[in-house]
mmCIF file of C-alpha atoms in Angstrom:
data_model
loop_
_atom_site.group_PDB
_atom_site.id
_atom_site.type_symbol
_atom_site.label_atom_id
_atom_site.label_comp_id
_atom_site.label_asym_id
_atom_site.label_seq_id
_atom_site.Cartn_x
_atom_site.Cartn_y
_atom_site.Cartn_z
ATOM 1 C CA MET A 73 32.020 -106.786 -99.213
ATOM 2 C CA PRO A 74 35.695 -106.630 -100.181
ATOM 3 C CA ILE A 75 37.858 -108.917 -98.116
ATOM 4 C CA THR A 76 40.645 -106.982 -96.444
ATOM 5 C CA TRP A 77 43.056 -108.374 -93.934
ATOM 6 C CA PRO A 78 44.841 -106.720 -91.015
ATOM 7 C CA PRO A 79 46.354 -104.320 -90.346
ATOM 8 C CA LYS A 80 43.794 -102.343 -92.338
ATOM 9 C CA LEU A 81 40.895 -104.328 -90.918
ATOM 10 C CA LEU A 82 42.037 -103.801 -87.351
ATOM 11 C CA ARG A 83 42.098 -100.062 -87.935
ATOM 12 C CA SER A 84 38.359 -100.118 -88.545
ATOM 13 C CA PRO A 85 36.539 -98.666 -85.525
ATOM 14 C CA ALA A 86 33.593 -101.008 -86.067
ATOM 15 C CA VAL A 87 35.854 -104.076 -86.021
ATOM 16 C CA ARG A 88 37.460 -102.916 -82.782
ATOM 17 C CA VAL A 89 34.062 -102.411 -81.191
ATOM 18 C CA GLY A 90 32.917 -105.756 -82.593
ATOM 19 C CA LEU A 91 35.900 -107.589 -81.125
ATOM 20 C CA SER A 92 35.643 -105.995 -77.692
ATOM 21 C CA ILE A 93 31.930 -106.739 -77.511
ATOM 22 C CA SER A 94 32.784 -110.314 -78.532
ATOM 23 C CA VAL A 95 35.040 -110.714 -75.512
ATOM 24 C CA ALA A 96 32.523 -109.117 -73.122
ATOM 25 C CA THR A 97 29.598 -111.169 -74.411
ATOM 26 C CA GLY A 98 31.598 -114.336 -74.950
ATOM 27 C CA LEU A 99 32.736 -114.402 -71.348
ATOM 28 C CA TYR A 100 29.242 -114.664 -69.992
ATOM 29 C CA GLY A 101 28.861 -117.838 -71.989
ATOM 30 C CA VAL A 102 30.580 -119.319 -68.916
ATOM 31 C CA SER A 103 27.451 -118.550 -66.876
ATOM 32 C CA PHE A 104 25.225 -120.044 -69.519
ATOM 33 C CA GLY A 105 27.236 -123.257 -69.813
ATOM 34 C CA ALA A 106 27.398 -123.795 -66.052
ATOM 35 C CA LEU A 107 23.714 -123.033 -65.487
ATOM 36 C CA SER A 108 22.642 -125.200 -68.397
ATOM 37 C CA VAL A 109 24.263 -128.407 -67.131
ATOM 38 C CA THR A 110 23.057 -127.772 -63.586
ATOM 39 C CA SER A 111 19.542 -127.248 -65.022
ATOM 40 C CA GLY A 112 19.633 -130.828 -66.228
ATOM 41 C CA LEU A 113 20.778 -130.481 -69.829
ATOM 42 C CA ASP A 114 23.779 -132.513 -70.919
ATOM 43 C CA PHE A 115 26.961 -131.141 -72.479
ATOM 44 C CA TRP A 116 25.861 -131.605 -76.089
ATOM 45 C CA GLN A 117 22.395 -130.169 -75.511
ATOM 46 C CA THR A 118 24.089 -127.137 -73.986
ATOM 47 C CA MET A 119 26.415 -126.783 -76.976
ATOM 48 C CA ALA A 120 23.537 -127.248 -79.438
ATOM 49 C CA LEU A 121 21.762 -124.291 -77.836
ATOM 50 C CA SER A 122 24.830 -122.063 -78.020
ATOM 51 C CA PHE A 123 25.683 -122.989 -81.610
ATOM 52 C CA LEU A 124 22.285 -123.517 -83.245
ATOM 53 C CA LEU A 125 19.931 -121.312 -81.236
ATOM 54 C CA PHE A 126 22.601 -118.654 -80.555
ATOM 55 C CA SER A 127 20.600 -115.953 -78.814
ATOM 56 C CA GLY A 128 21.481 -115.396 -75.152
ATOM 57 C CA GLY A 129 18.068 -114.460 -73.774
ATOM 58 C CA SER A 130 16.311 -117.335 -75.533
ATOM 59 C CA GLN A 131 18.954 -119.818 -74.359
ATOM 60 C CA PHE A 132 18.630 -118.684 -70.746
ATOM 61 C CA ALA A 133 14.843 -118.861 -71.114
ATOM 62 C CA PHE A 134 15.007 -122.446 -72.367
ATOM 63 C CA ILE A 135 17.169 -123.692 -69.497
ATOM 64 C CA GLY A 136 15.309 -121.510 -66.978
ATOM 65 C CA VAL A 137 12.027 -123.232 -67.780
ATOM 66 C CA VAL A 138 13.641 -126.692 -67.693
ATOM 67 C CA ALA A 139 15.304 -125.917 -64.344
ATOM 68 C CA GLY A 140 11.928 -124.892 -62.913
ATOM 69 C CA GLY A 141 10.417 -128.229 -63.875
ATOM 70 C CA GLY A 142 8.591 -126.905 -66.936
ATOM 71 C CA SER A 143 7.905 -129.079 -69.974
ATOM 72 C CA GLY A 144 10.024 -129.098 -73.111
ATOM 73 C CA PHE A 145 7.127 -127.457 -74.898
ATOM 74 C CA ALA A 146 7.016 -124.544 -72.437
ATOM 75 C CA ALA A 147 10.798 -124.169 -72.696
ATOM 76 C CA MET A 148 10.561 -124.044 -76.487
ATOM 77 C CA GLY A 149 7.653 -121.591 -76.273
ATOM 78 C CA ALA A 150 9.483 -119.158 -74.004
ATOM 79 C CA ALA A 151 12.665 -119.326 -76.111
ATOM 80 C CA THR A 152 10.734 -118.824 -79.356
ATOM 81 C CA LEU A 153 8.727 -115.855 -78.065
ATOM 82 C CA LEU A 154 11.920 -114.190 -76.814
ATOM 83 C CA GLY A 155 13.434 -114.718 -80.262
ATOM 84 C CA MET A 156 10.818 -112.545 -81.922
ATOM 85 C CA ARG A 157 12.931 -109.420 -81.599
ATOM 86 C CA ASN A 158 15.613 -111.037 -83.762
ATOM 87 C CA GLY A 159 13.098 -110.935 -86.625
ATOM 88 C CA ILE A 160 12.843 -107.170 -86.184
ATOM 89 C CA TYR A 161 16.665 -106.915 -86.142
ATOM 90 C CA GLY A 162 16.797 -109.029 -89.310
ATOM 91 C CA MET A 163 14.495 -106.599 -91.058
ATOM 92 C CA GLN A 164 16.614 -103.603 -90.034
ATOM 93 C CA LEU A 165 19.855 -105.320 -91.039
ATOM 94 C CA ASN A 166 18.416 -106.438 -94.363
ATOM 95 C CA VAL A 167 17.705 -102.794 -95.230
ATOM 96 C CA LEU A 168 21.124 -101.714 -93.919
ATOM 97 C CA LEU A 169 23.443 -104.457 -95.231
ATOM 98 C CA ARG A 170 21.479 -106.055 -98.087
ATOM 99 C CA PRO A 171 23.295 -109.423 -97.901
ATOM 100 C CA ARG A 172 22.886 -111.606 -100.978
ATOM 101 C CA GLY A 173 23.108 -115.345 -101.643
ATOM 102 C CA TRP A 174 24.600 -117.530 -98.917
ATOM 103 C CA ARG A 175 25.646 -114.466 -96.924
ATOM 104 C CA ARG A 176 22.008 -113.772 -96.203
ATOM 105 C CA TYR A 177 21.588 -117.149 -94.498
ATOM 106 C CA ALA A 178 24.816 -116.729 -92.560
ATOM 107 C CA ALA A 179 23.850 -113.176 -91.568
ATOM 108 C CA ALA A 180 20.511 -114.465 -90.277
ATOM 109 C CA GLN A 181 22.210 -116.857 -87.854
ATOM 110 C CA LEU A 182 24.509 -114.059 -86.621
ATOM 111 C CA THR A 183 21.593 -111.672 -86.048
ATOM 112 C CA ILE A 184 21.482 -110.994 -82.283
ATOM 113 C CA ASP A 185 21.247 -107.982 -79.972
ATOM 114 C CA GLU A 186 24.941 -107.186 -80.002
ATOM 115 C CA SER A 187 25.759 -107.628 -83.708
ATOM 116 C CA THR A 188 22.745 -105.479 -84.585
ATOM 117 C CA ALA A 189 23.761 -102.772 -82.134
ATOM 118 C CA THR A 190 27.387 -102.795 -83.314
ATOM 119 C CA SER A 191 26.256 -102.387 -86.923
ATOM 120 C CA THR A 192 23.503 -99.813 -86.447
ATOM 121 C CA GLY A 193 25.750 -97.749 -84.198
ATOM 122 C CA GLN A 194 27.997 -96.942 -87.210
ATOM 123 C CA SER A 195 27.120 -94.349 -89.832
ATOM 124 C CA ASP A 196 29.456 -95.358 -92.691
ATOM 125 C CA PRO A 197 27.976 -98.243 -94.759
ATOM 126 C CA ASP A 198 31.301 -100.138 -94.942
ATOM 127 C CA GLU A 199 31.720 -99.824 -91.203
ATOM 128 C CA GLN A 200 28.161 -101.085 -90.683
ATOM 129 C CA HIS A 201 29.101 -104.230 -92.631
ATOM 130 C CA ARG A 202 32.377 -104.747 -90.793
ATOM 131 C CA GLY A 203 30.793 -104.131 -87.400
ATOM 132 C CA PHE A 204 28.052 -106.673 -88.009
ATOM 133 C CA TRP A 205 30.347 -109.453 -89.203
ATOM 134 C CA ALA A 206 33.096 -108.795 -86.649
ATOM 135 C CA ALA A 207 30.644 -108.822 -83.735
ATOM 136 C CA GLY A 208 28.566 -111.701 -85.121
ATOM 137 C CA ILE A 209 31.436 -114.070 -85.914
ATOM 138 C CA GLY A 210 33.479 -113.014 -82.867
ATOM 139 C CA ILE A 211 30.598 -113.606 -80.464
ATOM 140 C CA LEU A 212 29.607 -116.906 -82.105
ATOM 141 C CA VAL A 213 33.133 -118.266 -81.630
ATOM 142 C CA LEU A 214 33.771 -116.970 -78.104
ATOM 143 C CA TRP A 215 30.228 -117.658 -76.868
ATOM 144 C CA ASN A 216 30.619 -121.306 -77.851
ATOM 145 C CA VAL A 217 34.136 -121.659 -76.449
ATOM 146 C CA PHE A 218 33.070 -120.205 -73.095
ATOM 147 C CA THR A 219 29.815 -122.168 -73.059
ATOM 148 C CA ALA A 220 31.944 -125.325 -73.260
ATOM 149 C CA VAL A 221 34.199 -124.083 -70.442
ATOM 150 C CA GLY A 222 31.175 -123.319 -68.252
ATOM 151 C CA ALA A 223 29.460 -126.607 -69.048
ATOM 152 C CA LEU A 224 32.556 -128.622 -68.128
ATOM 153 C CA ALA A 225 33.141 -126.588 -64.941
ATOM 154 C CA GLY A 226 29.455 -126.689 -63.958
ATOM 155 C CA GLY A 227 29.323 -130.441 -64.380
ATOM 156 C CA ALA A 228 32.240 -130.795 -61.938
ATOM 157 C CA LEU A 229 30.674 -128.673 -59.210
ATOM 158 C CA GLY A 230 28.480 -131.263 -57.515
ATOM 159 C CA ASP A 231 25.384 -129.904 -55.746
ATOM 160 C CA PRO A 232 24.528 -126.705 -57.657
ATOM 161 C CA LYS A 233 22.538 -125.239 -54.743
ATOM 162 C CA GLN A 234 25.513 -125.353 -52.434
ATOM 163 C CA TRP A 235 27.306 -122.985 -54.802
ATOM 164 C CA GLY A 236 24.253 -120.755 -55.164
ATOM 165 C CA LEU A 237 23.825 -121.537 -58.845
ATOM 166 C CA ASP A 238 20.065 -121.035 -58.603
ATOM 167 C CA GLY A 239 20.921 -117.566 -57.320
ATOM 168 C CA ALA A 240 23.213 -117.143 -60.323
ATOM 169 C CA ALA A 241 20.249 -117.846 -62.626
ATOM 170 C CA VAL A 242 18.173 -115.190 -60.868
ATOM 171 C CA ALA A 243 21.016 -112.697 -61.279
ATOM 172 C CA ALA A 244 21.492 -113.627 -64.941
ATOM 173 C CA PHE A 245 17.863 -112.936 -65.812
ATOM 174 C CA LEU A 246 17.859 -109.656 -63.898
ATOM 175 C CA GLY A 247 21.075 -108.773 -65.741
ATOM 176 C CA LEU A 248 19.384 -109.404 -69.092
ATOM 177 C CA LEU A 249 16.311 -107.387 -68.071
ATOM 178 C CA TRP A 250 18.161 -104.431 -66.520
ATOM 179 C CA PRO A 251 19.472 -102.624 -69.632
ATOM 180 C CA ARG A 252 15.949 -102.626 -71.074
ATOM 181 C CA LEU A 253 14.414 -100.811 -68.094
ATOM 182 C CA LYS A 254 15.032 -97.288 -69.354
ATOM 183 C CA GLY A 255 12.168 -95.035 -68.388
ATOM 184 C CA ARG A 256 8.874 -95.428 -66.599
ATOM 185 C CA GLU A 257 7.013 -97.521 -69.161
ATOM 186 C CA PRO A 258 9.361 -100.511 -69.450
ATOM 187 C CA VAL A 259 9.508 -100.647 -65.651
ATOM 188 C CA ALA A 260 5.698 -100.689 -65.526
ATOM 189 C CA ILE A 261 5.590 -103.500 -68.104
ATOM 190 C CA ALA A 262 8.140 -105.507 -66.096
ATOM 191 C CA VAL A 263 6.172 -105.039 -62.855
ATOM 192 C CA VAL A 264 2.847 -106.014 -64.445
ATOM 193 C CA CYS A 265 4.369 -109.142 -66.033
ATOM 194 C CA ALA A 266 6.120 -110.099 -62.789
ATOM 195 C CA LEU A 267 2.801 -109.779 -60.940
ATOM 196 C CA ALA A 268 0.981 -111.816 -63.576
ATOM 197 C CA THR A 269 3.647 -114.504 -63.130
ATOM 198 C CA VAL A 270 3.356 -114.610 -59.344
ATOM 199 C CA LEU A 271 -0.437 -114.867 -59.592
ATOM 200 C CA ALA A 272 -0.244 -117.657 -62.173
ATOM 201 C CA VAL A 273 2.416 -119.872 -60.553
ATOM 202 C CA PRO A 274 0.120 -121.714 -58.067
ATOM 203 C CA PHE A 275 -2.552 -122.424 -60.672
ATOM 204 C CA VAL A 276 -0.823 -123.640 -63.842
ATOM 205 C CA PRO A 277 1.991 -126.107 -64.616
ATOM 206 C CA ALA A 278 5.622 -124.907 -64.372
ATOM 207 C CA GLY A 279 6.703 -122.928 -67.422
ATOM 208 C CA VAL A 280 3.198 -121.768 -68.301
ATOM 209 C CA PRO A 281 3.306 -118.606 -66.099
ATOM 210 C CA ILE A 282 6.119 -117.347 -68.339
ATOM 211 C CA LEU A 283 3.972 -117.829 -71.431
ATOM 212 C CA ILE A 284 1.063 -116.037 -69.716
ATOM 213 C CA ALA A 285 3.375 -113.100 -68.970
ATOM 214 C CA ALA A 286 4.374 -113.079 -72.649
ATOM 215 C CA VAL A 287 0.721 -112.750 -73.663
ATOM 216 C CA VAL A 288 0.214 -109.914 -71.159
ATOM 217 C CA ALA A 289 3.297 -108.140 -72.563
ATOM 218 C CA ALA A 290 2.095 -108.662 -76.136
ATOM 219 C CA VAL A 291 -1.304 -107.125 -75.325
ATOM 220 C CA ILE A 292 0.418 -104.121 -73.713
ATOM 221 C CA GLY A 293 2.589 -103.767 -76.810
ATOM 222 C CA TRP A 294 -0.430 -103.993 -79.104
ATOM 223 C CA LEU A 295 -2.465 -101.395 -77.232
ATOM 224 C CA SER A 296 0.171 -98.846 -76.181
ATOM 225 C CA HIS A 297 1.956 -96.257 -78.269
ATOM 226 C CA GLY A 298 5.357 -95.699 -76.701
ATOM 227 C CA ARG A 299 8.789 -95.714 -78.267
ATOM 228 C CA GLN A 300 8.927 -98.124 -81.181
ATOM 229 C CA ASP A 301 12.211 -99.756 -80.210
ATOM 230 C CA GLU A 302 11.416 -100.050 -76.504
ATOM 231 C CA GLY A 303 12.896 -103.191 -75.027
ATOM 232 C CA LEU A 304 15.110 -103.814 -78.052
ATOM 233 C CA GLU A 305 18.288 -102.708 -76.327
ATOM 234 C CA PRO A 306 21.220 -105.151 -76.485
ATOM 235 C CA ASP A 307 22.289 -107.077 -73.372
ATOM 236 C CA ILE A 308 25.657 -105.361 -73.594
ATOM 237 C CA ASP A 309 25.696 -102.022 -75.394
ATOM 238 C CA PRO A 310 28.798 -101.894 -77.620
ATOM 239 C CA TYR A 311 28.831 -98.095 -77.476
ATOM 240 C CA ALA A 312 28.022 -97.682 -73.804
ATOM 241 C CA GLU A 313 31.451 -96.316 -72.969
ATOM 242 C CA ARG A 314 31.662 -93.876 -75.808
ATOM 243 C CA HIS A 315 28.224 -92.376 -75.302
ATOM 244 C CA PRO A 316 27.520 -92.636 -71.584
ATOM 245 C CA GLY A 317 23.885 -92.320 -70.675
ATOM 246 C CA GLN A 318 22.653 -92.554 -74.225
ATOM 247 C CA HIS A 319 22.181 -95.840 -75.983
ATOM 248 C CA ALA A 320 23.298 -96.319 -79.540
ATOM 249 C CA GLY A 321 20.904 -99.238 -79.964
ATOM 250 C CA THR A 322 18.613 -100.086 -82.811
ATOM 251 C CA GLY A 323 16.950 -97.728 -85.184
ATOM 252 C CA GLY A 324 18.880 -94.698 -84.006
ATOM 253 C CA ALA A 325 21.441 -94.557 -86.776
ATOM 254 C CA THR A 326 20.798 -93.609 -90.361
ATOM 255 C CA MET B 229 15.192 -137.954 -75.573
ATOM 256 C CA SER B 230 12.101 -135.801 -75.928
ATOM 257 C CA LEU B 231 13.986 -132.787 -74.571
ATOM 258 C CA TRP B 232 16.234 -133.034 -77.640
ATOM 259 C CA VAL B 233 13.174 -132.737 -79.889
ATOM 260 C CA TRP B 234 11.927 -129.544 -78.173
ATOM 261 C CA LEU B 235 15.469 -128.194 -78.068
ATOM 262 C CA LEU B 236 16.014 -128.678 -81.789
ATOM 263 C CA LEU B 237 12.583 -127.227 -82.545
ATOM 264 C CA ALA B 238 13.509 -124.186 -80.425
ATOM 265 C CA CYS B 239 16.704 -123.824 -82.501
ATOM 266 C CA LEU B 240 14.727 -124.137 -85.728
ATOM 267 C CA PHE B 241 12.165 -121.505 -84.704
ATOM 268 C CA ALA B 242 14.919 -119.191 -83.462
ATOM 269 C CA TYR B 243 16.562 -119.339 -86.893
ATOM 270 C CA ALA B 244 13.184 -118.901 -88.583
ATOM 271 C CA TRP B 245 12.585 -115.616 -86.704
ATOM 272 C CA LYS B 246 16.028 -114.381 -87.684
ATOM 273 C CA LEU B 247 15.608 -115.342 -91.330
ATOM 274 C CA VAL B 248 12.084 -113.994 -91.691
ATOM 275 C CA GLY B 249 13.384 -110.429 -91.312
ATOM 276 C CA TYR B 250 15.734 -110.944 -94.262
ATOM 277 C CA LEU B 251 13.270 -112.726 -96.527
ATOM 278 C CA LEU B 252 10.030 -110.793 -96.081
ATOM 279 C CA PRO B 253 9.635 -107.403 -97.736
ATOM 280 C CA ALA B 254 10.628 -104.744 -95.192
ATOM 281 C CA SER B 255 7.264 -103.030 -95.501
ATOM 282 C CA LEU B 256 5.564 -106.093 -94.095
ATOM 283 C CA LEU B 257 7.570 -106.135 -90.911
ATOM 284 C CA GLN B 258 8.119 -102.401 -90.676
ATOM 285 C CA ASN B 259 4.856 -102.254 -88.815
ATOM 286 C CA PRO B 260 5.536 -100.174 -85.670
ATOM 287 C CA ARG B 261 3.128 -102.353 -83.740
ATOM 288 C CA MET B 262 5.225 -105.477 -84.482
ATOM 289 C CA SER B 263 8.436 -103.801 -83.295
ATOM 290 C CA ARG B 264 6.719 -102.597 -80.196
ATOM 291 C CA MET B 265 5.323 -106.023 -79.384
ATOM 292 C CA ALA B 266 8.750 -107.612 -79.854
ATOM 293 C CA GLY B 267 10.107 -105.086 -77.358
ATOM 294 C CA THR B 268 7.381 -105.363 -74.733
ATOM 295 C CA MET B 269 7.461 -109.173 -74.958
ATOM 296 C CA THR B 270 11.214 -109.150 -74.385
ATOM 297 C CA ILE B 271 10.760 -107.050 -71.241
ATOM 298 C CA GLY B 272 7.770 -109.095 -70.042
ATOM 299 C CA LEU B 273 9.427 -112.465 -70.590
ATOM 300 C CA LEU B 274 12.665 -111.481 -68.883
ATOM 301 C CA ALA B 275 10.744 -110.021 -65.913
ATOM 302 C CA SER B 276 8.705 -113.215 -65.684
ATOM 303 C CA LEU B 277 11.777 -115.442 -65.921
ATOM 304 C CA THR B 278 13.474 -113.392 -63.201
ATOM 305 C CA ILE B 279 10.535 -113.750 -60.828
ATOM 306 C CA VAL B 280 9.951 -117.455 -61.578
ATOM 307 C CA ASN B 281 13.590 -118.246 -60.866
ATOM 308 C CA THR B 282 13.459 -116.174 -57.670
ATOM 309 C CA LEU B 283 10.223 -117.415 -56.128
ATOM 310 C CA ALA B 284 8.817 -120.488 -57.809
ATOM 311 C CA SER B 285 9.510 -124.015 -56.723
ATOM 312 C CA GLY B 286 7.331 -126.146 -58.946
ATOM 313 C CA GLN B 287 3.829 -124.740 -58.418
ATOM 314 C CA ALA B 288 4.576 -123.224 -55.012
ATOM 315 C CA LEU B 289 5.897 -119.758 -54.218
ATOM 316 C CA VAL B 290 8.831 -120.213 -51.842
ATOM 317 C CA PRO B 291 10.722 -117.223 -50.425
ATOM 318 C CA ASP B 292 14.275 -118.450 -49.847
ATOM 319 C CA ALA B 293 17.948 -117.576 -50.345
ATOM 320 C CA ARG B 294 17.226 -116.717 -53.977
ATOM 321 C CA LEU B 295 15.673 -113.432 -52.754
ATOM 322 C CA GLY B 296 19.096 -112.517 -51.426
ATOM 323 C CA ALA B 297 20.542 -113.328 -54.861
ATOM 324 C CA LEU B 298 18.024 -110.981 -56.480
ATOM 325 C CA ALA B 299 18.927 -108.166 -54.087
ATOM 326 C CA ALA B 300 22.673 -108.694 -54.542
ATOM 327 C CA ALA B 301 22.301 -108.731 -58.333
ATOM 328 C CA ALA B 302 20.253 -105.528 -58.241
ATOM 329 C CA VAL B 303 22.939 -103.796 -56.187
ATOM 330 C CA ALA B 304 25.662 -105.020 -58.569
ATOM 331 C CA LEU B 305 23.673 -103.808 -61.592
ATOM 332 C CA PHE B 306 23.008 -100.465 -59.919
ATOM 333 C CA LEU B 307 26.774 -100.103 -59.458
ATOM 334 C CA ARG B 308 27.182 -100.877 -63.211
ATOM 335 C CA ALA B 309 29.050 -104.124 -62.641
ATOM 336 C CA PRO B 310 29.689 -106.275 -65.738
ATOM 337 C CA PHE B 311 27.399 -109.241 -66.389
ATOM 338 C CA LEU B 312 29.750 -111.874 -64.962
ATOM 339 C CA VAL B 313 30.193 -109.959 -61.712
ATOM 340 C CA VAL B 314 26.409 -109.636 -61.431
ATOM 341 C CA VAL B 315 26.003 -113.402 -61.837
ATOM 342 C CA LEU B 316 28.752 -114.109 -59.308
ATOM 343 C CA ALA B 317 27.155 -111.684 -56.833
ATOM 344 C CA GLY B 318 23.867 -113.570 -57.153
ATOM 345 C CA ALA B 319 25.508 -116.956 -56.677
ATOM 346 C CA GLY B 320 27.624 -115.713 -53.778
ATOM 347 C CA ALA B 321 24.658 -114.200 -51.934
ATOM 348 C CA ALA B 322 22.587 -117.380 -52.277
ATOM 349 C CA ALA B 323 25.491 -119.599 -51.198
ATOM 350 C CA LEU B 324 26.323 -117.413 -48.179
ATOM 351 C CA LEU B 325 22.702 -117.188 -47.031
ATOM 352 C CA ARG B 326 22.468 -120.984 -47.191
ATOM 353 C CA LEU B 327 25.712 -121.308 -45.232
ATOM 354 C CA GLY B 328 24.107 -119.001 -42.689
ATOM 355 C CA GLY B 329 21.169 -121.355 -42.383
ATOM 356 C CA TRP B 330 18.536 -119.617 -44.523
ATOM 357 C CA ASN B 331 17.409 -121.969 -47.216
#
């Protein structure tokens, strides 16, 4: 990829989309940082998740299990299972961008919902490259900055329940789930997994109901034959405003 | 201390998933069933995490102010509010319900 600097770079539509999605996604790092420290993680554990794990859903899953009294193993399990979709994104991006050498290892770390969607939403190969790197690097930087802000603010709040931070966690998970509930089938999967969770909670240790729901979802995925990219929508769709009502997500572009 | 170990393992496995897509031949992962399972597991896990955070308190199911947070978040999402507003709506609802005496 040739290195070009502004103003030419800023004229690229993919870079503009990548930067705006960076701001939108980065800002909700505040929620993650605040919830993480009130879940019982310390500042550096919170930052390690945002920098090293760097995948919103998996990070929220990890702290969500810890907050509920689940074991470290269950937290790791939930985060790892939620990270599976990044492997599918990696495969798509490898075909699309063909990164070589060290760039491949850097691209892997930057492979998340939003960078994949920004890249696959472009049709020109150069724009696909620029979109991926602009969104990936932009989100990595802002997500970490705002995680730190949230972690410092959350630590200063005192009793998290008084501020409704457990309610904030509920809202955050629903917010991550919501964009993936397009159509009847994903809603049915969500309902079945929610029911499985409710039934399991009284009988197994904290954290395990989430893993049981993952197994239920995996079996549904194995047996059913719906849309191939179902559930692989990004948390924030970079092209939502340009194409209202139609997602530009993964696998749609050529 | 032991939380650090699980946390770093989670980071390692997260990177391993990401890298595996770049290193394995595409044909191996281009199995529609794999993509589909990644998608359904994402939906299932997020639904489960939502419900656990709403109702579970250890091994008990406790209906409390968090139900109000769930409802407020759903309304905010229905009105297409941005993520941060959704989170604030959830926190605000739970905090207000507690102020009003509902735990």
